[in-house]
Amino acid sequence: MVTTLRPPLHSRLLILLAGVIGAALLFTFATTPVAPIEQVWIGTGTVLGFLVLNRVRGRRMSVLLAVLSVAVTTRYLTWRLLDTIEYDSFWQAFFMTGLVLAEIYAGIALLLGYFQTLWPLPRRPVPLPKDPADWPKVDIYIPSYNESLDVVKPTVLAALSLDWPRDKLHVYILDDGRRPEFRAFAQACGAGYIIRPDNKGAKAGNINHATRLTDGEFIAIFDCDHIPTRAFLQVGMGWLVRDPKLAMVQTPHHFYSPDPFERNLSAGSDVPNEGLMFYGAVQPGNDLWNATFFCGSCAIIRRTALLEAGGVPTETVTEDCHLSLRMQRRGWSTAYLRMPLAAGLATERLMMHIGQRMRWARGMLQIARIENPLFCSGLSLPQRLCYFSATFYYGFAVPRVVFLTSPLAFLLLGHSVIAASPLAILAYAMPHMIHAIATASRISGSVRHSFWSEIYEVVLALWLVPVTLATLWNPRKGKFNVTDKGGVLEEGYYDWSAVWPSAVLAALLLVGVGFGVRGMLVNPSDSQEFQGYALNGAWALLCLVPVLAGIAAGRERRQRRNRARLAATLDGALVLPDGSRLPGVTRDLSLGGAAILLDEAPGLGPMTPLRVELDVGSERVSIPAMLLDTDGQEGHLRFEPADLADETLIVRAVMGRADAWVDWDQHRRDKPLRSLAEVVRSVGAAFAGVNIRALRGRPIAQRRQLAQPGRLPSRTEVIRPRAPVIGVLAALLLAGAAEAQTPP
C-alpha cells in the first residue's frame, strides 16, 4: 500500500508563507495601473525574462515560466475587466461581454492546464509475485454491439494469448448485437460468450450484466478493436497486487491507424496524434494527484471497487470517467502507466470523429451537472480540480465561436467591443500572447504542436455549441452511440456533411475581409476608421487559417486497404515450396500481410505460395502466405491463414509483441513558426490533393535503422495548456479596432 508522508510543521508553514507572499505579489503585479508606455516596458521585461530563463532546462524552470505566464495573463485580464469595458448600446454590451467572458474562460483553462500537467508522475511497472500461483484471477471483457467480426476477432485472439496462467484467465465477448456468428466464433476459439435480453444502459449496462455472471478478482476491459500486447497483464497488474486500495490501472489508448486529421490534413508532416495530448501528458499529471480517469478501455479494474461504486454508471454517456470519479469518492485510488500495452483503430472519417467528440462533450458536461466534481464529497482539492478541468474543457465550443466571429461584430455590424488605445492594447495583449504561445511550446514539446489545437477545436466547435447548451439545460438527455470502425474507401471525396458549418463561417469571414478592404479604401489612411477596418480585416483573415484547415480536413482520402500498415522491423525468412529459405527483414506489417526486404531475391514469380517465418520476441512463428509480387529485393506478401491457430499467430506477430508500440510518442519537438507554416502548407496540400512531404525510397540499411525502436520519452514533456492562441490574437486585433471607434 502506498503511504503519503505529510511534510513537517515548519515545512508546511514555509510553504504557506511563500504562498501568501506570492499571492500578494501577483495581486500587486496584476492590479497596479500604469501608463501605456510604462506597460510597454513591463511587458518587454517579462518577455526578455522568459527568453533568458527558457535557456535553462528542467521541470522546475518550466513551473517558474508557467507562473510567469499566469501572472502576465492575470494582468491582461484585470486590465480588460477594469479599463476596457464601456457600454453604449445593448448589442455592443452583448458582444463586449461575450468576448470578455470567452477570454476569462481561456484564462481559467490555462491555469487549470498548468496545474494538471506541469509535474507528471513517472510511474513505472512493479513486479508481480515470483510464483504465478499467487497471481490473481482475471476476467477480460470485450463489449461489442454492431462491429464486424473482422474487427473483433483480433482483439479476442490477442486476449486469449495474454501471458497469464490459463486457469486464471477468462475472456468474454459481451455481444449486445446477439449475433450467431459471434457465438460460433467464441465456441471455436474458446472464449466465453455473454448476451442479455435488452441493451439497457448500452456499454455500461453490458458490463454491469457481465459482472453478475463472472467472478474474477480483476476485470480488464477492451473496446472490441483494442488489441492487447501479450504483456498487458504482466505489466499492468503489479500495482494492483501491491496496493489493495488501488481500484484501477489505466494505460494509453494508442491508435495504429491514422485519425482523420493525420490522414486528411497533416500531409506527411510529423504531427502528434490528437490523443497524445491526453494520454501522453494529462493522464500522467492526473496520476500525480491520484486523479487518473478511466477511459473505457485498456484498463484493469478491481471488482470490489467496481461493485462498491454501484457498477458502471448509466446516467451519463461518458460512463468511464464517471466510474473513476465514483470510485475515488469512496476512497479508492487510481493509477496510470504511460506505456501503450494495446492498440486500436482511430475514427476513420471526420464525421465519425465529430460524432464521437459530441458524445464525449455531452457526457463530461453531464458529469458536471449531475455530479459536479468541484463540490461533491469525498475528493481532495487536487482531485476536484483535475476532474473539474476535464469537464470545464468541454465547454470550449461557445468561447471558440466567440473568438472566431467577434471581428464580424465590427466589420458587418459596426459594433466596437473593446475601448482602449492601440498602444495600450499592444502593451497589455502582446506579452500575454507571447507568453501563452512560448510557454505552451516549451512544456508541450512533442505531444502537441502549436496551432493544431485550434484546428481540432474549430472543426468541432460549431457542432458542439447546440450540444453544450442543450446538455447544460437538461443533462439527462442524450444516449450512447457506438463509433464505427473498419472499412475501406475506394475513392476520395469531400465530406461536406462534416464541414458545412466551417464553410459557412469561412464565407462570412471572407465577406468580413471584403468589408475590411472596402473600409480601408474609402477612409483616409490616418483615420481611426481606417485603423478599425485594417485591424478587424486582418483578424478575420487570421481566423480563416484554422477554419480553412477544418474544411480541408473534410477531404477524405482514398483508403483501399482494410488493414492498416505498421512500420516494423522483424528478422524473418521466406520458406519456399521446395524448402529453400530466403532470409530478410520486414519493412511493414499488417493483419493482412507484410513487406519484407530480402538479402537476396532470385526470380520469384507472383502468386507463389510459401510460409513466412518471423522472430517475435523469444519465439519464431511460421505463417502461410502468398507472395504477390517483388520489387527489387522487396517482397509483398498476403497472409493466408488456414485456421484460427494461424490467425492467432498473425495477431501475435503483428500486434501482440511486447515492444510493438514503444515508439508511440516519438515526434520532433514543436517550433511555433514552423508549425504555423506546416498548417498553412497542409491546408494547401489538402485542397490540391498533393502530399507535400511524401516519403521517398531509402536504401535497405537506412530503412532498417529508421524502423528501430526509439528512445523512451522524457518525463518532462507535458501537455500544452489549452489557451486558445487564435483567440488571444483575435482579442488583440479586435481591441485595436474598437479603439479606432473610441474618441481619444
XYZ file of C-alpha atoms in Angstrom:
744
model
C 0.000 0.000 0.000
C 1.323 3.454 -0.897
C 1.591 5.813 2.084
C 1.722 9.577 1.670
C 4.046 11.262 4.186
C 2.956 14.652 5.446
C 5.652 17.384 5.498
C 6.781 18.521 8.957
C 5.090 21.549 10.522
C 7.891 24.009 9.780
C 7.907 22.988 6.113
C 4.169 23.493 5.865
C 4.471 26.918 7.467
C 7.190 27.916 4.994
C 5.017 26.740 2.105
C 2.065 28.721 3.464
C 4.224 31.835 3.898
C 5.593 31.508 0.366
C 2.051 31.147 -0.958
C 0.855 34.261 0.859
C 3.814 36.310 -0.375
C 3.351 35.005 -3.909
C -0.361 35.827 -3.893
C 0.381 39.357 -2.632
C 2.991 39.896 -5.351
C 0.630 38.557 -8.012
C -2.178 40.838 -6.836
C 0.132 43.832 -6.881
C 1.511 42.962 -10.315
C -1.950 42.358 -11.783
C -3.715 45.425 -10.435
C -1.147 48.227 -10.420
C -2.242 50.759 -13.061
C 0.420 52.329 -15.257
C 0.517 54.434 -18.379
C 0.607 52.529 -21.682
C 4.270 53.396 -22.304
C 5.208 52.071 -18.862
C 3.279 48.879 -19.593
C 5.351 48.529 -22.749
C 8.478 48.382 -20.593
C 6.863 45.942 -18.138
C 5.736 43.637 -20.946
C 9.111 43.847 -22.673
C 10.813 42.958 -19.415
C 8.687 39.852 -18.892
C 9.349 38.684 -22.452
C 13.098 39.221 -22.094
C 12.944 37.385 -18.788
C 11.271 34.453 -20.500
C 13.910 34.362 -23.232
C 16.682 34.232 -20.645
C 15.037 31.698 -18.334
C 13.869 29.495 -21.198
C 17.502 28.604 -21.887
C 17.578 26.734 -18.581
C 16.225 23.230 -18.932
C 14.365 21.282 -16.288
C 10.897 20.869 -14.893
C 11.316 23.408 -12.096
C 12.128 26.099 -14.629
C 9.032 25.110 -16.614
C 6.994 25.631 -13.447
C 8.563 29.062 -12.944
C 7.807 30.073 -16.536
C 4.226 28.856 -16.149
C 3.863 31.044 -13.039
C 5.209 33.974 -15.056
C 2.714 33.212 -17.834
C -0.172 33.124 -15.349
C 0.945 36.439 -13.858
C 1.063 38.129 -17.277
C -2.325 36.670 -18.225
C -3.821 37.787 -14.916
C -2.569 41.326 -15.501
C -4.033 41.290 -19.006
C -7.454 40.056 -17.837
C -7.516 42.531 -14.957
C -6.850 45.343 -17.397
C -9.571 44.030 -19.711
C -12.134 43.970 -16.913
C -11.269 47.296 -15.312
C -10.266 49.537 -18.201
C -11.748 48.327 -21.495
C -15.489 47.932 -20.946
C -17.858 50.758 -21.860
C -21.476 50.012 -22.797
C -23.184 52.311 -25.318
C -25.952 50.009 -26.572
C -27.494 46.631 -25.930
C -25.742 44.887 -28.802
C -22.401 46.468 -28.022
C -22.800 45.256 -24.437
C -23.739 41.803 -25.748
C -20.640 41.466 -27.945
C -18.331 43.128 -25.414
C -19.470 40.925 -22.531
C -19.327 37.788 -24.656
C -15.706 38.418 -25.647
C -14.619 39.199 -22.086
C -16.296 36.035 -20.771
C -14.613 33.975 -23.502
C -11.239 35.394 -22.505
C -11.889 34.651 -18.834
C -12.774 31.072 -19.812
C -9.465 30.802 -21.698
C -7.551 32.174 -18.723
C -9.130 29.665 -16.325
C -8.435 26.816 -18.755
C -4.810 27.954 -18.984
C -4.426 27.915 -15.208
C -6.092 24.508 -14.828
C -3.948 23.091 -17.606
C -0.764 24.200 -15.878
C -1.899 22.771 -12.562
C -2.916 19.476 -14.105
C 0.117 18.748 -16.245
C 3.256 20.567 -15.155
C 4.518 17.755 -12.913
C 3.549 14.364 -14.398
C 4.112 11.281 -12.284
C 6.670 8.949 -13.954
C 5.038 5.768 -12.672
C 6.804 2.562 -13.677
C 5.544 -1.045 -13.567
C 6.205 -3.056 -10.443
C 6.875 -6.815 -10.488
C 4.319 -9.478 -9.733
C 4.916 -12.234 -7.180
C 7.535 -14.696 -8.420
C 5.166 -17.642 -8.186
C 2.385 -17.436 -10.836
C 0.207 -19.430 -8.463
C -0.080 -16.238 -6.414
C -1.305 -14.185 -9.369
C -4.980 -13.183 -9.271
C -7.811 -14.412 -11.447
C -8.703 -12.013 -14.252
C -11.777 -11.681 -16.454
C -11.353 -9.998 -19.838
C -14.438 -8.172 -21.120
C -14.711 -7.278 -24.820
C -18.024 -5.432 -25.344
C -19.433 -5.295 -28.870
C -22.650 -4.107 -30.453
C -22.588 -3.627 -34.229
C -18.912 -4.028 -35.145
C -17.957 -6.621 -37.730
C -16.380 -9.905 -36.693
C -13.239 -8.948 -38.633
C -12.749 -6.049 -36.209
C -13.497 -8.010 -33.043
C -11.690 -11.260 -33.854
C -8.063 -9.983 -33.462
C -8.873 -8.497 -30.055
C -10.320 -11.771 -28.799
C -7.423 -13.843 -30.144
C -4.893 -11.462 -28.607
C -6.682 -11.564 -25.252
C -6.619 -15.363 -25.297
C -2.863 -15.166 -25.953
C -2.013 -12.984 -22.967
C 0.920 -14.226 -20.917
C -1.063 -15.281 -17.866
C -1.851 -18.653 -16.248
C -4.583 -20.328 -18.309
C -6.616 -21.289 -15.262
C -6.641 -17.666 -14.068
C -7.640 -16.018 -17.347
C -11.154 -15.955 -18.798
C -12.034 -13.978 -21.932
C -15.642 -12.980 -22.614
C -17.300 -11.451 -25.666
C -20.143 -9.259 -24.424
C -22.318 -9.275 -27.525
C -25.111 -6.720 -27.354
C -25.768 -7.455 -31.024
C -26.664 -11.090 -30.210
C -25.163 -12.385 -33.466
C -24.943 -16.116 -34.250
C -21.573 -15.787 -35.988
C -20.075 -14.260 -32.824
C -21.394 -17.141 -30.732
C -19.905 -19.641 -33.187
C -16.542 -17.833 -33.150
C -16.466 -17.775 -29.345
C -17.111 -21.517 -29.210
C -14.408 -22.174 -31.816
C -11.686 -20.109 -30.124
C -12.529 -20.955 -26.527
C -13.809 -17.555 -25.389
C -16.845 -17.024 -23.219
C -19.955 -15.541 -24.812
C -22.427 -13.384 -22.852
C -25.627 -11.782 -24.103
C -28.548 -10.138 -22.294
C -32.232 -9.752 -23.095
C -32.044 -5.997 -23.779
C -29.494 -3.251 -24.402
C -30.444 -1.045 -21.473
C -27.570 1.154 -20.381
C -25.591 0.487 -23.589
C -21.930 -0.366 -22.898
C -22.229 0.387 -19.181
C -25.228 -1.895 -18.838
C -23.463 -4.585 -20.845
C -20.506 -4.571 -18.449
C -22.728 -4.483 -15.364
C -24.635 -7.511 -16.634
C -21.391 -9.431 -17.169
C -20.123 -8.688 -13.650
C -23.092 -10.639 -12.268
C -22.110 -13.723 -14.276
C -18.328 -13.815 -13.693
C -16.183 -13.902 -10.578
C -12.636 -12.774 -11.430
C -10.899 -10.671 -8.788
C -9.991 -8.191 -11.511
C -11.654 -7.164 -14.754
C -9.728 -5.953 -17.799
C -11.863 -4.118 -20.344
C -11.016 -3.643 -24.017
C -13.018 -1.910 -26.685
C -13.564 -4.517 -29.348
C -10.927 -3.001 -31.696
C -8.237 -2.511 -28.991
C -5.786 -5.356 -29.388
C -3.632 -6.006 -26.293
C 0.014 -6.998 -26.356
C 0.977 -10.266 -24.711
C 2.480 -8.410 -21.722
C -0.605 -6.352 -20.894
C -1.489 -8.100 -17.651
C 2.064 -8.811 -16.525
C 2.999 -5.136 -16.869
C -0.251 -3.618 -15.660
C -1.216 -5.862 -12.753
C 1.724 -5.313 -10.396
C 0.433 -2.103 -8.834
C -2.988 -3.625 -8.184
C -1.457 -6.606 -6.408
C 0.818 -4.376 -4.336
C -1.786 -1.780 -3.251
C -5.136 -3.144 -2.002
C -6.665 0.357 -2.097
C -5.923 0.773 -5.789
C -9.115 0.416 -7.813
C -7.811 0.726 -11.362
C -4.751 0.919 -13.592
C -5.324 2.747 -16.887
C -2.989 2.537 -19.892
C -2.969 4.713 -23.034
C -5.349 4.362 -25.940
C -2.859 4.064 -28.766
C -4.204 4.041 -32.315
C -2.285 2.222 -35.003
C -4.372 3.713 -37.804
C -4.313 7.455 -38.606
C -7.156 9.665 -37.428
C -8.921 11.987 -39.924
C -6.564 14.878 -39.216
C -3.446 12.768 -39.685
C -4.748 11.185 -42.865
C -6.526 14.144 -44.477
C -4.621 17.165 -43.290
C -1.108 16.632 -41.965
C 0.142 15.747 -45.458
C 3.104 13.706 -44.260
C 4.181 16.153 -41.543
C 5.363 14.713 -38.252
C 2.314 15.866 -36.299
C 1.443 14.144 -32.987
C -1.833 12.279 -32.879
C -4.663 14.259 -31.312
C -4.974 11.755 -28.472
C -1.308 12.020 -27.488
C -2.125 15.284 -25.714
C -4.313 13.451 -23.211
C -2.572 10.107 -22.895
C 0.945 11.475 -23.099
C 0.617 14.300 -20.593
C -2.771 14.914 -18.959
C -3.121 11.415 -17.531
C 0.418 11.351 -16.030
C -0.407 14.733 -14.492
C -3.678 13.370 -13.140
C -1.778 10.446 -11.661
C 0.344 12.792 -9.547
C -2.847 13.975 -7.842
C -4.439 10.494 -7.623
C -6.999 11.549 -10.225
C -6.419 9.175 -13.152
C -9.569 8.795 -15.248
C -10.955 5.518 -16.507
C -11.148 5.785 -20.298
C -13.408 2.849 -21.119
C -10.754 0.502 -22.473
C -7.201 -0.772 -21.916
C -7.667 -0.739 -18.142
C -7.730 -3.218 -15.269
C -10.350 -2.672 -12.541
C -10.658 -4.293 -9.129
C -14.065 -5.968 -8.945
C -14.572 -4.956 -5.304
C -14.130 -1.258 -6.159
C -16.422 -1.531 -9.169
C -19.209 -3.108 -7.121
C -18.751 -0.667 -4.243
C -19.234 2.204 -6.700
C -22.552 0.668 -7.755
C -21.289 -0.671 -11.082
C -20.568 1.348 -14.185
C -22.798 4.471 -14.102
C -25.539 4.666 -16.706
C -26.670 8.252 -16.048
C -24.100 9.745 -18.450
C -22.707 8.778 -21.848
C -19.115 9.012 -20.579
C -19.616 6.218 -18.118
C -15.868 5.568 -17.912
C -14.776 8.860 -16.362
C -17.919 8.838 -14.242
C -16.965 5.433 -12.818
C -13.476 6.530 -11.774
C -14.981 9.627 -10.133
C -17.391 7.491 -8.093
C -14.692 5.025 -7.076
C -12.435 7.842 -5.906
C -15.263 9.496 -3.999
C -15.396 6.282 -1.976
C -11.718 6.443 -1.089
C -10.249 4.248 -3.803
C -7.084 5.241 -5.662
C -6.385 5.036 -9.397
C -3.138 4.826 -11.356
C -1.825 5.420 -14.860
C 1.003 3.659 -16.693
C 2.287 5.761 -19.581
C 3.054 2.658 -21.611
C 0.904 1.619 -24.574
C 0.025 -2.024 -23.982
C -2.773 -2.204 -26.557
C -3.626 -0.537 -29.854
C -6.870 0.163 -31.637
C -8.453 1.777 -34.665
C -8.833 5.549 -34.754
C -12.032 7.099 -36.038
C -11.728 6.771 -39.799
C -13.993 9.532 -41.113
C -14.241 13.122 -39.972
C -17.990 12.850 -39.375
C -17.439 9.790 -37.155
C -14.773 11.732 -35.267
C -17.162 14.650 -34.750
C -19.889 12.299 -33.537
C -17.533 10.669 -31.042
C -16.407 14.045 -29.664
C -20.021 15.203 -29.419
C -20.708 12.199 -27.196
C -17.625 12.952 -25.077
C -18.635 16.594 -24.685
C -22.196 15.659 -23.749
C -21.001 13.105 -21.220
C -18.442 15.331 -19.497
C -20.943 18.154 -19.244
C -23.478 15.675 -17.848
C -20.975 14.792 -15.118
C -20.506 18.500 -14.389
C -24.257 18.961 -13.964
C -25.227 15.686 -12.298
C -22.242 15.113 -10.004
C -20.241 18.327 -10.057
C -16.716 17.229 -9.090
C -15.827 20.695 -7.813
C -18.322 20.426 -4.962
C -19.101 16.731 -4.476
C -17.916 14.969 -1.338
C -15.078 12.510 -0.904
C -12.429 14.147 -3.141
C -9.279 16.024 -2.273
C -8.837 19.538 -3.645
C -6.377 18.423 -6.365
C -8.767 15.662 -7.429
C -11.609 18.167 -7.647
C -9.516 20.449 -9.836
C -8.441 17.623 -12.176
C -11.985 16.366 -12.709
C -13.328 19.907 -12.968
C -10.674 20.696 -15.589
C -11.856 17.746 -17.679
C -15.490 18.794 -17.553
C -14.702 22.508 -17.901
C -12.653 21.909 -21.047
C -15.654 20.562 -22.934
C -17.333 23.934 -22.657
C -14.798 25.277 -25.181
C -17.241 25.390 -28.101
C -19.021 28.626 -27.194
C -15.835 30.625 -26.391
C -14.199 29.324 -29.555
C -17.103 30.510 -31.710
C -16.997 33.865 -29.936
C -13.311 34.278 -30.766
C -13.882 33.342 -34.408
C -16.889 35.565 -35.013
C -16.004 38.652 -32.972
C -14.301 40.522 -35.859
C -17.604 40.333 -37.722
C -19.245 42.389 -34.977
C -17.285 45.374 -36.252
C -16.894 44.521 -39.940
C -20.535 43.601 -40.605
C -22.482 45.221 -37.759
C -20.354 48.195 -36.783
C -20.127 47.401 -33.058
C -16.924 48.112 -31.138
C -16.384 45.793 -28.194
C -13.162 46.984 -26.514
C -12.363 50.541 -25.523
C -8.612 51.170 -25.308
C -5.855 52.969 -27.159
C -3.851 50.980 -29.727
C -0.700 51.435 -27.661
C -2.404 50.076 -24.528
C -3.726 47.120 -26.481
C -0.282 46.232 -27.749
C 1.326 46.849 -24.375
C -1.030 44.537 -22.463
C -2.065 41.930 -25.004
C 1.228 41.281 -26.765
C 3.127 39.976 -23.680
C 0.102 37.842 -22.798
C 0.074 36.370 -26.295
C 3.831 35.762 -26.440
C 3.931 34.054 -23.052
C 0.940 31.838 -23.859
C 2.481 30.624 -27.133
C 6.087 30.314 -25.957
C 5.317 28.649 -22.621
C 2.949 26.219 -24.297
C 5.610 25.313 -26.850
C 8.158 24.697 -24.103
C 6.021 22.434 -21.958
C 4.112 20.607 -24.710
C 7.087 19.957 -27.000
C 6.448 16.635 -28.606
C 2.854 15.924 -27.583
C 1.086 18.836 -29.258
C 2.364 21.211 -31.900
C 1.371 24.865 -31.917
C -1.875 25.835 -33.683
C -3.163 22.262 -34.074
C -5.394 22.582 -31.022
C -7.077 25.481 -32.766
C -7.786 23.316 -35.811
C -9.241 20.480 -33.741
C -11.465 22.833 -31.779
C -12.620 24.841 -34.806
C -13.788 21.666 -36.567
C -15.801 20.662 -33.513
C -16.955 23.991 -32.102
C -19.891 24.754 -34.385
C -21.221 21.218 -33.933
C -20.777 21.303 -30.164
C -22.483 24.616 -29.421
C -26.049 23.187 -29.513
C -24.891 20.052 -27.665
C -23.240 22.188 -24.988
C -26.266 24.401 -24.448
C -28.756 21.526 -24.525
C -26.751 19.427 -22.053
C -26.255 22.289 -19.624
C -30.002 22.926 -19.787
C -31.051 19.268 -19.455
C -28.223 16.855 -18.572
C -30.495 13.815 -18.610
C -30.883 13.851 -22.370
C -28.582 12.053 -24.789
C -27.754 8.437 -25.473
C -24.647 6.324 -26.011
C -23.584 5.942 -29.660
C -21.099 3.396 -30.939
C -18.253 4.772 -33.079
C -17.961 2.830 -36.327
C -14.562 1.256 -37.028
C -13.097 -0.534 -40.020
C -13.882 -0.297 -43.710
C -12.365 0.916 -46.957
C -12.834 3.949 -49.179
C -12.334 3.302 -52.866
C -12.355 6.956 -53.917
C -11.598 10.166 -52.059
C -14.249 12.845 -51.637
C -15.082 15.991 -49.687
C -17.391 15.229 -46.791
C -19.436 18.426 -46.900
C -21.823 16.980 -44.331
C -18.994 17.283 -41.792
C -17.560 20.657 -42.784
C -20.531 22.717 -43.956
C -20.652 24.753 -40.699
C -16.987 25.646 -41.198
C -17.719 26.503 -44.830
C -20.495 28.893 -43.769
C -18.190 30.525 -41.218
C -15.431 30.800 -43.829
C -17.843 32.548 -46.199
C -18.816 35.046 -43.500
C -15.179 35.714 -42.671
C -14.392 36.257 -46.346
C -17.249 38.740 -46.568
C -15.856 40.416 -43.460
C -12.416 40.631 -45.050
C -14.037 42.199 -48.102
C -15.759 44.813 -45.947
C -12.441 45.452 -44.228
C -10.701 46.090 -47.562
C -13.552 48.342 -48.679
C -13.383 50.304 -45.433
C -9.673 50.823 -45.867
C -10.164 52.064 -49.422
C -12.872 54.598 -48.616
C -11.258 56.077 -45.477
C -8.058 58.115 -45.166
C -5.065 56.069 -44.052
C -4.529 58.231 -40.955
C -8.130 57.972 -39.762
C -9.481 55.883 -36.910
C -11.924 54.231 -39.305
C -9.059 53.020 -41.481
C -7.313 51.534 -38.434
C -10.506 49.786 -37.347
C -11.149 48.176 -40.718
C -7.495 47.213 -41.107
C -7.239 45.544 -37.715
C -10.537 43.683 -37.900
C -9.963 42.683 -41.509
C -6.569 41.276 -40.553
C -8.122 39.423 -37.648
C -10.838 37.910 -39.856
C -8.116 36.845 -42.280
C -6.215 35.230 -39.421
C -9.341 33.354 -38.296
C -9.633 31.922 -41.792
C -6.486 29.815 -41.281
C -7.933 27.302 -38.772
C -11.364 27.477 -40.422
C -9.913 26.586 -43.820
C -7.855 23.869 -42.173
C -11.072 22.451 -40.742
C -12.629 22.433 -44.203
C -9.504 20.810 -45.637
C -9.772 18.041 -43.015
C -13.039 17.057 -44.684
C -11.198 15.872 -47.781
C -11.450 12.132 -47.161
C -8.546 10.435 -48.860
C -8.833 7.120 -50.647
C -8.318 4.128 -48.354
C -8.242 0.858 -50.242
C -6.587 -1.285 -47.574
C -8.872 -2.619 -44.884
C -5.825 -3.378 -42.715
C -3.537 -0.553 -41.588
C 0.169 -0.986 -42.378
C 2.546 -0.673 -39.417
C 6.257 0.085 -39.678
C 8.011 -2.865 -38.024
C 11.469 -4.404 -38.312
C 11.421 -8.130 -37.571
C 14.003 -10.651 -38.657
C 12.463 -13.438 -40.675
C 12.660 -15.630 -43.718
C 10.588 -16.831 -46.633
C 10.279 -20.608 -46.806
C 9.620 -21.572 -50.425
C 7.658 -24.664 -51.512
C 10.920 -26.536 -52.220
C 12.120 -25.899 -48.658
C 14.721 -23.269 -49.516
C 14.914 -20.238 -47.237
C 15.384 -16.578 -48.119
C 16.349 -14.531 -45.024
C 15.173 -10.952 -44.741
C 13.705 -8.268 -42.507
C 10.209 -6.837 -42.554
C 9.617 -3.232 -43.583
C 5.993 -3.158 -42.518
C 3.296 -5.492 -41.265
C -0.463 -5.604 -41.157
C -3.004 -8.185 -40.119
C -3.408 -8.893 -43.823
C 0.183 -9.146 -44.993
C 3.726 -7.818 -44.947
C 6.513 -6.213 -46.954
C 9.876 -7.911 -46.432
C 13.332 -6.776 -47.538
C 15.332 -9.789 -48.690
C 19.092 -10.192 -48.590
C 18.813 -11.823 -51.989
C 15.874 -12.135 -54.334
C 16.112 -14.850 -57.007
C 13.499 -14.790 -59.712
C 10.299 -15.322 -57.753
C 7.079 -15.349 -59.667
C 3.927 -13.624 -58.448
C 1.272 -15.613 -56.596
C 3.820 -18.026 -55.160
C 2.546 -19.907 -52.073
C 5.057 -20.062 -49.218
C 5.458 -19.655 -45.480
C 6.932 -16.627 -43.754
C 8.816 -17.061 -40.506
C 9.065 -14.090 -38.143
C 11.064 -13.662 -34.939
C 8.610 -12.483 -32.294
C 10.387 -11.982 -29.007
C 11.620 -15.334 -27.765
C 9.770 -17.366 -30.382
C 9.622 -17.717 -34.146
C 6.205 -18.068 -35.758
C 5.503 -19.585 -39.149
C 2.556 -18.212 -41.134
C 1.226 -19.401 -44.502
C 1.344 -16.614 -47.074
C 1.171 -15.758 -50.751
C 3.934 -13.815 -52.489
C 2.035 -11.222 -54.502
C 4.993 -9.579 -56.233
C 8.579 -8.441 -55.798
C 10.062 -5.001 -56.301
C 13.823 -5.405 -56.478
C 14.716 -7.026 -53.175
C 11.362 -6.259 -51.555
C 8.636 -8.874 -51.475
C 4.964 -8.143 -50.832
C 3.057 -10.876 -49.032
C -0.543 -11.655 -48.240
C -1.173 -13.855 -45.220
C -3.232 -16.963 -45.967
C -4.352 -18.338 -42.580
C -5.794 -21.806 -42.752
C -7.451 -21.812 -39.319
C -7.797 -19.902 -36.056
C -4.365 -21.088 -34.962
C -2.807 -19.301 -37.937
C -4.881 -16.185 -37.270
C -3.686 -16.191 -33.669
C -0.054 -16.357 -34.835
C -0.653 -13.370 -37.131
C -2.115 -11.330 -34.279
C 0.796 -12.284 -32.005
C 3.354 -11.270 -34.624
C 1.729 -8.009 -35.715
C 0.001 -6.676 -32.594
C 0.936 -8.872 -29.663
C 4.659 -8.139 -29.363
C 5.545 -6.551 -26.019
C 7.606 -3.877 -27.795
C 5.113 -3.243 -30.594
C 4.343 0.337 -29.608
C 7.486 1.604 -27.839
C 7.843 4.480 -30.305
C 4.218 5.598 -29.991
C 5.114 9.150 -28.890
C 8.238 9.794 -30.940
C 7.748 13.171 -32.612
C 10.043 16.108 -33.122
C 9.651 18.978 -30.706
C 7.460 21.881 -31.605
C 8.635 25.178 -33.069
C 5.668 27.568 -33.297
C 6.642 29.328 -36.530
C 7.453 26.062 -38.253
C 4.192 24.604 -37.018
C 2.244 27.565 -38.394
C 3.957 27.148 -41.763
C 3.084 23.443 -41.751
C -0.563 24.212 -41.046
C -0.697 26.597 -43.993
C 1.078 24.146 -46.292
C -1.148 21.299 -45.150
C -4.257 23.299 -45.978
C -2.950 23.950 -49.476
C -1.923 20.327 -49.927
C -5.281 19.026 -48.751
C -7.173 21.228 -51.181
C -4.759 20.456 -54.003
C -4.645 16.730 -53.238
C -0.841 16.764 -53.106
C 1.231 15.057 -50.445
C 3.824 17.771 -49.910
C 6.116 15.632 -47.801
C 5.790 12.175 -49.281
C 8.435 9.764 -48.099
C 10.899 8.776 -50.749
C 12.603 5.440 -51.101
C 15.659 4.815 -48.947
C 18.346 2.139 -49.068
C 17.549 -1.011 -47.130
C 20.127 -0.271 -44.429
C 18.569 3.135 -43.779
C 15.080 1.633 -43.637
C 16.221 -0.868 -41.052
C 17.776 1.892 -38.979
C 14.698 4.098 -39.178
C 12.450 1.271 -38.071
C 14.351 0.582 -34.862
C 12.517 1.453 -31.633
C 13.336 4.961 -30.425
C 14.197 6.286 -27.001
C 11.690 6.350 -24.207
C 10.008 9.744 -23.814
C 11.299 12.308 -21.379
C 9.014 12.667 -18.372
C 9.433 16.442 -18.534
C 7.394 16.580 -21.736
C 3.875 17.613 -20.808
C 0.690 18.682 -22.472
C 0.148 22.097 -23.861
C -2.228 24.184 -21.730
C -5.472 24.780 -23.539
C -5.135 28.517 -24.156
C -6.806 29.399 -27.478
C -3.943 31.172 -29.247
C -6.119 32.274 -32.129
C -8.467 33.790 -29.572
C -5.604 35.723 -28.000
C -4.619 37.120 -31.383
C -8.269 37.849 -32.031
C -8.603 39.823 -28.815
C -5.547 41.854 -29.737
C -6.827 42.816 -33.171
C -10.395 43.409 -32.052
C -9.170 45.677 -29.272
C -7.390 47.858 -31.787
C -10.497 48.027 -33.949
C -12.644 49.035 -31.013
C -10.290 51.818 -30.062
C -10.406 53.114 -33.640
C -14.046 53.988 -32.948
C -13.419 55.420 -29.473
C -12.717 59.173 -29.194
C -9.374 59.974 -27.545
